[in-house]
Short mmCIF file of C-alpha atoms in Angstrom, two decimals:
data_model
loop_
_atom_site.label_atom_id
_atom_site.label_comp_id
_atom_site.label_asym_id
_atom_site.label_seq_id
_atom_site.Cartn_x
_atom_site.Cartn_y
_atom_site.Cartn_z
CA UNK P 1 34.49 -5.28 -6.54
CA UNK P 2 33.05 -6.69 -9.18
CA UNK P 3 29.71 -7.05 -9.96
CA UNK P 4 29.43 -11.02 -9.97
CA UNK P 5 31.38 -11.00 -6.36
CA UNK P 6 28.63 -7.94 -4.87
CA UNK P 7 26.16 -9.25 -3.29
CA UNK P 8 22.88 -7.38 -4.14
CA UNK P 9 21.22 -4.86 -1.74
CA UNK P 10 17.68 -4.54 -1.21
CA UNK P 11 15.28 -1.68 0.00
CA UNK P 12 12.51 0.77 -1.51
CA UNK P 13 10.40 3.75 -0.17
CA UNK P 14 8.46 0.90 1.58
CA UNK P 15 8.44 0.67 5.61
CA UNK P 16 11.17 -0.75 7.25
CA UNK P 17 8.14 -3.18 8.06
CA UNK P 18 7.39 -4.01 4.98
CA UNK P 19 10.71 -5.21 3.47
CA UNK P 20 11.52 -6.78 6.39
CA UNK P 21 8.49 -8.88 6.20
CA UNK P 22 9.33 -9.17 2.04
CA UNK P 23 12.61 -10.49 3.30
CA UNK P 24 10.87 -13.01 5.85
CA UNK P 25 8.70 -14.12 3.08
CA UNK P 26 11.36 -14.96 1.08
CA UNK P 27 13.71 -16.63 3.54
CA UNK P 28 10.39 -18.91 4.82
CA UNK P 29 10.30 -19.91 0.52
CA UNK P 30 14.10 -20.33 0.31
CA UNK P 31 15.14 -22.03 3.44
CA UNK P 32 12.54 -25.19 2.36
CA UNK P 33 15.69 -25.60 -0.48
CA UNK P 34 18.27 -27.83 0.94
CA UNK P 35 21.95 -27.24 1.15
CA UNK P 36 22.63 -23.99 3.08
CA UNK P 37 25.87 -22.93 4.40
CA UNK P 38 27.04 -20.07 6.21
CA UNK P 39 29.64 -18.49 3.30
CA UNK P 40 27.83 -15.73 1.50
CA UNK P 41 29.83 -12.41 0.88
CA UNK P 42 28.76 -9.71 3.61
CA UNK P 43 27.11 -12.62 5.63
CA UNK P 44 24.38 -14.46 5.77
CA UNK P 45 23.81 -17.92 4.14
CA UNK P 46 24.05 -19.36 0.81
CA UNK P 47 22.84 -22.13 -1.24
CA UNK P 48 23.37 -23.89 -4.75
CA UNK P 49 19.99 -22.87 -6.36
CA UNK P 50 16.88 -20.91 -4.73
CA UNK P 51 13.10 -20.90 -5.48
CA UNK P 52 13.01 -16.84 -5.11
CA UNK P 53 15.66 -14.86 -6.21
CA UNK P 54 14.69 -11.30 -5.61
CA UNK P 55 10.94 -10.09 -5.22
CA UNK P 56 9.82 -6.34 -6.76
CA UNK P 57 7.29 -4.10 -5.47
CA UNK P 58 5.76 -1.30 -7.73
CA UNK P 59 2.91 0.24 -9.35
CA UNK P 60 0.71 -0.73 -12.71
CA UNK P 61 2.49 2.20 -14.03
CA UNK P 62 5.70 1.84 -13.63
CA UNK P 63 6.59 3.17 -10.21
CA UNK P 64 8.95 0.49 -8.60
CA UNK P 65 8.86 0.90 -4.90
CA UNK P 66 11.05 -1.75 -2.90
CA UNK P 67 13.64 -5.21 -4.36
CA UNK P 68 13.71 -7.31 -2.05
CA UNK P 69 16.20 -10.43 -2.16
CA UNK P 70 16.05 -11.81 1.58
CA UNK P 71 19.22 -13.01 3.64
CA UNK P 72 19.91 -16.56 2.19
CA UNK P 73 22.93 -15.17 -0.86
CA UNK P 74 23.19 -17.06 -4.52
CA UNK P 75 25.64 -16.64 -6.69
CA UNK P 76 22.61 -16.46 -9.38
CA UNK P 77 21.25 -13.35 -7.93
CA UNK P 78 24.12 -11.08 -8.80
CA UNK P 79 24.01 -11.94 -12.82
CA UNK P 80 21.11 -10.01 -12.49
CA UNK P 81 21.49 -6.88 -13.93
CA UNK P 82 20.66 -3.10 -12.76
CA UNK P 83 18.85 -2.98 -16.39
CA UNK P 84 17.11 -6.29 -16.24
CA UNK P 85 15.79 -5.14 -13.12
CA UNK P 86 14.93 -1.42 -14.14
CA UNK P 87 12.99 -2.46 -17.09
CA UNK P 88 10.89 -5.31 -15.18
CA UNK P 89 9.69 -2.69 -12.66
CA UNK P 90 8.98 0.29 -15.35
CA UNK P 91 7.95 -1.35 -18.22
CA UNK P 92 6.75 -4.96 -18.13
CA UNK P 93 4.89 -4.52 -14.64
CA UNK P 94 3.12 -2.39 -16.47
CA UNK P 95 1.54 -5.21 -18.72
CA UNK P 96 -1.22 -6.37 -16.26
CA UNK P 97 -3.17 -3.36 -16.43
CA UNK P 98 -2.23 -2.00 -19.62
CA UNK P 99 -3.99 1.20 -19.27
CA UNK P 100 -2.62 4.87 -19.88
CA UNK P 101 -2.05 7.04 -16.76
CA UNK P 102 -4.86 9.34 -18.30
CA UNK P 103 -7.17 7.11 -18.15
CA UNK P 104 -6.71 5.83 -15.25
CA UNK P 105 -6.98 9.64 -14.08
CA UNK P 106 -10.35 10.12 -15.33
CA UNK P 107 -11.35 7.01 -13.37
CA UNK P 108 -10.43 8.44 -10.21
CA UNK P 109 -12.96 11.34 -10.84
CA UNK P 110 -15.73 11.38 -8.36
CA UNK P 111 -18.49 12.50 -10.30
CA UNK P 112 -21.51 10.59 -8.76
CA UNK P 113 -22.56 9.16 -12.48
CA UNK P 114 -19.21 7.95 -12.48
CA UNK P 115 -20.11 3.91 -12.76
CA UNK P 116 -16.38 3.04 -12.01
CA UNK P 117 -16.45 4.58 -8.50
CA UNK P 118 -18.33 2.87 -6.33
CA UNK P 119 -19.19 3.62 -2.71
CA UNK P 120 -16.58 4.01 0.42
CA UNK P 121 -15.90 -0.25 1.65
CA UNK P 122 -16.26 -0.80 5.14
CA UNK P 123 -12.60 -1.79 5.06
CA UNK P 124 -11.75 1.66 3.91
CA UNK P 125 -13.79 3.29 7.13
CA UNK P 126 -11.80 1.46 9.24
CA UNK P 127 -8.55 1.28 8.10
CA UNK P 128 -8.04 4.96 7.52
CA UNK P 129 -8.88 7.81 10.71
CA UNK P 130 -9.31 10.17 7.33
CA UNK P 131 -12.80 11.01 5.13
CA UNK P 132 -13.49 7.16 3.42
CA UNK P 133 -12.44 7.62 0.06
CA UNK P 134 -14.54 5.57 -3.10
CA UNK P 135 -13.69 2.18 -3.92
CA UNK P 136 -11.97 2.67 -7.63
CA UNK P 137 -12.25 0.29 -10.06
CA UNK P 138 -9.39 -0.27 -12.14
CA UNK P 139 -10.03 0.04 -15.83
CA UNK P 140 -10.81 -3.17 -17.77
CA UNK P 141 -7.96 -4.65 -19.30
CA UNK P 142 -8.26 -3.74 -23.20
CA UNK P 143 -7.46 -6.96 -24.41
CA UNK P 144 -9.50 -9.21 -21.83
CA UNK P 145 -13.03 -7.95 -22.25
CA UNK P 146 -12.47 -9.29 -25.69
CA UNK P 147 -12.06 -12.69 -25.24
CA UNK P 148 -14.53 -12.85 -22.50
CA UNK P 149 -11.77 -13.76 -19.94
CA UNK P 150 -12.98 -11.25 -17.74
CA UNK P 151 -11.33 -7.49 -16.83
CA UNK P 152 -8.60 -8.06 -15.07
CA UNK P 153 -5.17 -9.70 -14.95
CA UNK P 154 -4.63 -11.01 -11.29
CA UNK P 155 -1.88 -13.51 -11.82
CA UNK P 156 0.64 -13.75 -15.19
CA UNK P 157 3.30 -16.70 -15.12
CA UNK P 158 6.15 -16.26 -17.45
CA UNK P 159 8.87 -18.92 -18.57
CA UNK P 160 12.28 -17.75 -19.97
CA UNK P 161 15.63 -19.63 -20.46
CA UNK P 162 17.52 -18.27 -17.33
CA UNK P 163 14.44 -16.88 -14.85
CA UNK P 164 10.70 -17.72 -14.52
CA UNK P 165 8.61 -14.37 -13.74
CA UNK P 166 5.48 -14.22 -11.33
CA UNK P 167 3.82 -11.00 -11.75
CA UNK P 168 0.82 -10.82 -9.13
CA UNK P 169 -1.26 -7.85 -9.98
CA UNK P 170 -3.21 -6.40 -6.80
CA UNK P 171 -4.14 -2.91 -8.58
CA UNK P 172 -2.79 -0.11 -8.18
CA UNK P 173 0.50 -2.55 -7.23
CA UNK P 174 2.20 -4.90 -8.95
CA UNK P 175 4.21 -7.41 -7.18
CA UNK P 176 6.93 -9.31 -9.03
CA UNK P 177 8.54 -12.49 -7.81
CA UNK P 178 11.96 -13.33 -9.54
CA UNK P 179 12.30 -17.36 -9.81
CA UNK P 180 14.68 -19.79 -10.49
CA UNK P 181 14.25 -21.30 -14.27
CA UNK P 182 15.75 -24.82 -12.57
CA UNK P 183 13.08 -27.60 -13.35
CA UNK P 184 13.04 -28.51 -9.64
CA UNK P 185 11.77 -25.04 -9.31
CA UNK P 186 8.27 -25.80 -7.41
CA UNK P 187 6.29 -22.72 -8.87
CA UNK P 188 3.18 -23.83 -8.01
CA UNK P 189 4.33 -23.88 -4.09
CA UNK P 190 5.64 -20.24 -4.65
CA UNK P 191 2.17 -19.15 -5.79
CA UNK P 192 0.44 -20.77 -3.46
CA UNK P 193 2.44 -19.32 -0.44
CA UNK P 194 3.23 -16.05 -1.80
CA UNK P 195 0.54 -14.26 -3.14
CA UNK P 196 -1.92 -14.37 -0.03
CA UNK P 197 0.64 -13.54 2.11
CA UNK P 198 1.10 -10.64 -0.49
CA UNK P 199 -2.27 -9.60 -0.68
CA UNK P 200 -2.68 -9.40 3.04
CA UNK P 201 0.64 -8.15 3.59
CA UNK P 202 0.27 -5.16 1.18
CA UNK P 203 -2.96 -4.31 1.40
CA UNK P 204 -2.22 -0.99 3.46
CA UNK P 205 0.13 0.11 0.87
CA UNK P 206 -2.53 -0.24 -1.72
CA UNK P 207 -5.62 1.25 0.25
CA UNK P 208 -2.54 4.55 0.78
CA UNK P 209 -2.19 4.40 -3.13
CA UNK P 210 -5.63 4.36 -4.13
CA UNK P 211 -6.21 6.67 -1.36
CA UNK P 212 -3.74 8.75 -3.17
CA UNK P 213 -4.59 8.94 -6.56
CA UNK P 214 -8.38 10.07 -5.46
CA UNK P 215 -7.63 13.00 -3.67
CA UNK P 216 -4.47 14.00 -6.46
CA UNK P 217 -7.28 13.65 -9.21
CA UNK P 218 -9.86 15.31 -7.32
CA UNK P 219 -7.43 18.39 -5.74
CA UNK P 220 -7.50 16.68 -2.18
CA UNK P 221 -3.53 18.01 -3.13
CA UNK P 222 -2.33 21.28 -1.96
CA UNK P 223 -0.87 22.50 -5.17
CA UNK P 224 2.89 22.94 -3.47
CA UNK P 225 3.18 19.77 -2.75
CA UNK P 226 4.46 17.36 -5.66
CA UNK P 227 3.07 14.07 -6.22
CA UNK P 228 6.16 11.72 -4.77
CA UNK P 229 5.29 13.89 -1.69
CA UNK P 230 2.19 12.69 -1.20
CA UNK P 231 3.13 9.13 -2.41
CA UNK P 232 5.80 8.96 0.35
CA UNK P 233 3.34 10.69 2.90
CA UNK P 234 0.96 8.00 2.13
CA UNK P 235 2.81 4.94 2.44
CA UNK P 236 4.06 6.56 6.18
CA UNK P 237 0.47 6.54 6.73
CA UNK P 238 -0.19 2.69 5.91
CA UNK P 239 2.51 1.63 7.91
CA UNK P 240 0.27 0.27 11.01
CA UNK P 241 -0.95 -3.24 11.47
CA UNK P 242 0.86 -4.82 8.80
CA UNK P 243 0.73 -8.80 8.75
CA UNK P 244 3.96 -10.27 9.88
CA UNK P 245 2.88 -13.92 9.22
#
């Protein structure tokens, strides 16, 4: 089949939970677009032009973790390519936070002079049975601090010819949200519904990865067991009282 006939598939290392409630999200943005039918390849239903055409989940460094595209099929979504896609999750959602793995590393340490670790949140001793780990800041951005605009990239809007890009940075994640470039594209609506279902939605997943890249810095690791272990491990963990909307 070829590829502009396949409808794209969804999925990640997320819970089951998690992308289904990704896929929600983006149905509840989509189905406010008029003109749905019931015609899509593999089911589902279709439309002439969405608001959201797929949604990415990964990390500041490059990690992706789930694509989500929801059930409501356009013929737009499959001229996305596998590449397009690839290099969004490991390379531009890296942009928000800029910073080298290393030195985000030697943040983590635990050190009690270390200024960017600041005491357990009362949000971490309850959401976790486990020891409360440090609240780690994420490293300033390098390029912010400069212009006095503060450390830290929460929101970046870009427009291209063919997609408008919404990366929402919630560090150690970085959430991507793959619009339409059509003018009748309400973006504004999108952020203002999306991210703080987002940020409530995925805040398990990153208390598990910050809880994660403490104890891996700080040998909380048994040294048999790799990192994607533990990544996968943790996001079992988080997968408990997750907002459903």
């Amino acid at each position: 089949m070829s590829s502009h006939n396949k409808r794209p598939q969804g999925g990640g290392i997320l819970p089951s939970t998690i992308l289904k409630s990704l896929d929600d999200l983006l149905d509840r943005i989509n189905n406010s677009n008029e003109g749905c039918s019931n015609n899509a390849p593999g089911g589902g239903s279709t439309t002439t032009s969405l608001p959201i055409l797929a949604l990415l989940v990964g990390t500041n460094e490059g990690i992706p973790l789930s694509r989500s595209y929801g059930t409501i099929y356009n013929h737009q979504q499959t001229f996305i390519s596998d590449e397009v896609l690839s290099s969004i999750e490991t390379i531009w959602a890296t942009l928000p936070s800029a910073i080298p793995p290393h030195v985000k590393n030697a943040m983590a340490l635990c050190p009690r002079d270390n200024k960017n670790v600041l005491p357990p949140t009362d949000a971490n001793k309850k959401n976790t049975e486990q020891e409360p780990f440090p609240n780690i800041k994420d490293p300033p951005h390098p390029l912010l601090s400069h212009l006095g605009l503060g450390d830290h990239v929460k929101t970046t809007i870009a427009f291209y010819d063919y997609l408008t890009l919404i990366h929402v940075h919630m560090a150690p994640l970085v959430v991507t949200i793959l619009a339409s470039s059509d003018p009748n594209t309400n973006i504004g609506a999108i952020k203002l519904i999306a991210v703080p279902y987002l940020h409530e939605l995925l805040e398990p997943v990153r208390n598990a990865m910050s809880r994660l890249r403490y104890k891996f810095i700080n040998g909380g690791a048994n040294g048999d067991v790799s990192m994607m272990t533990m990544q996968n491990s943790a996001l079992a963990d988080s997968s408990s009282g997750y907002y459903h909307g």
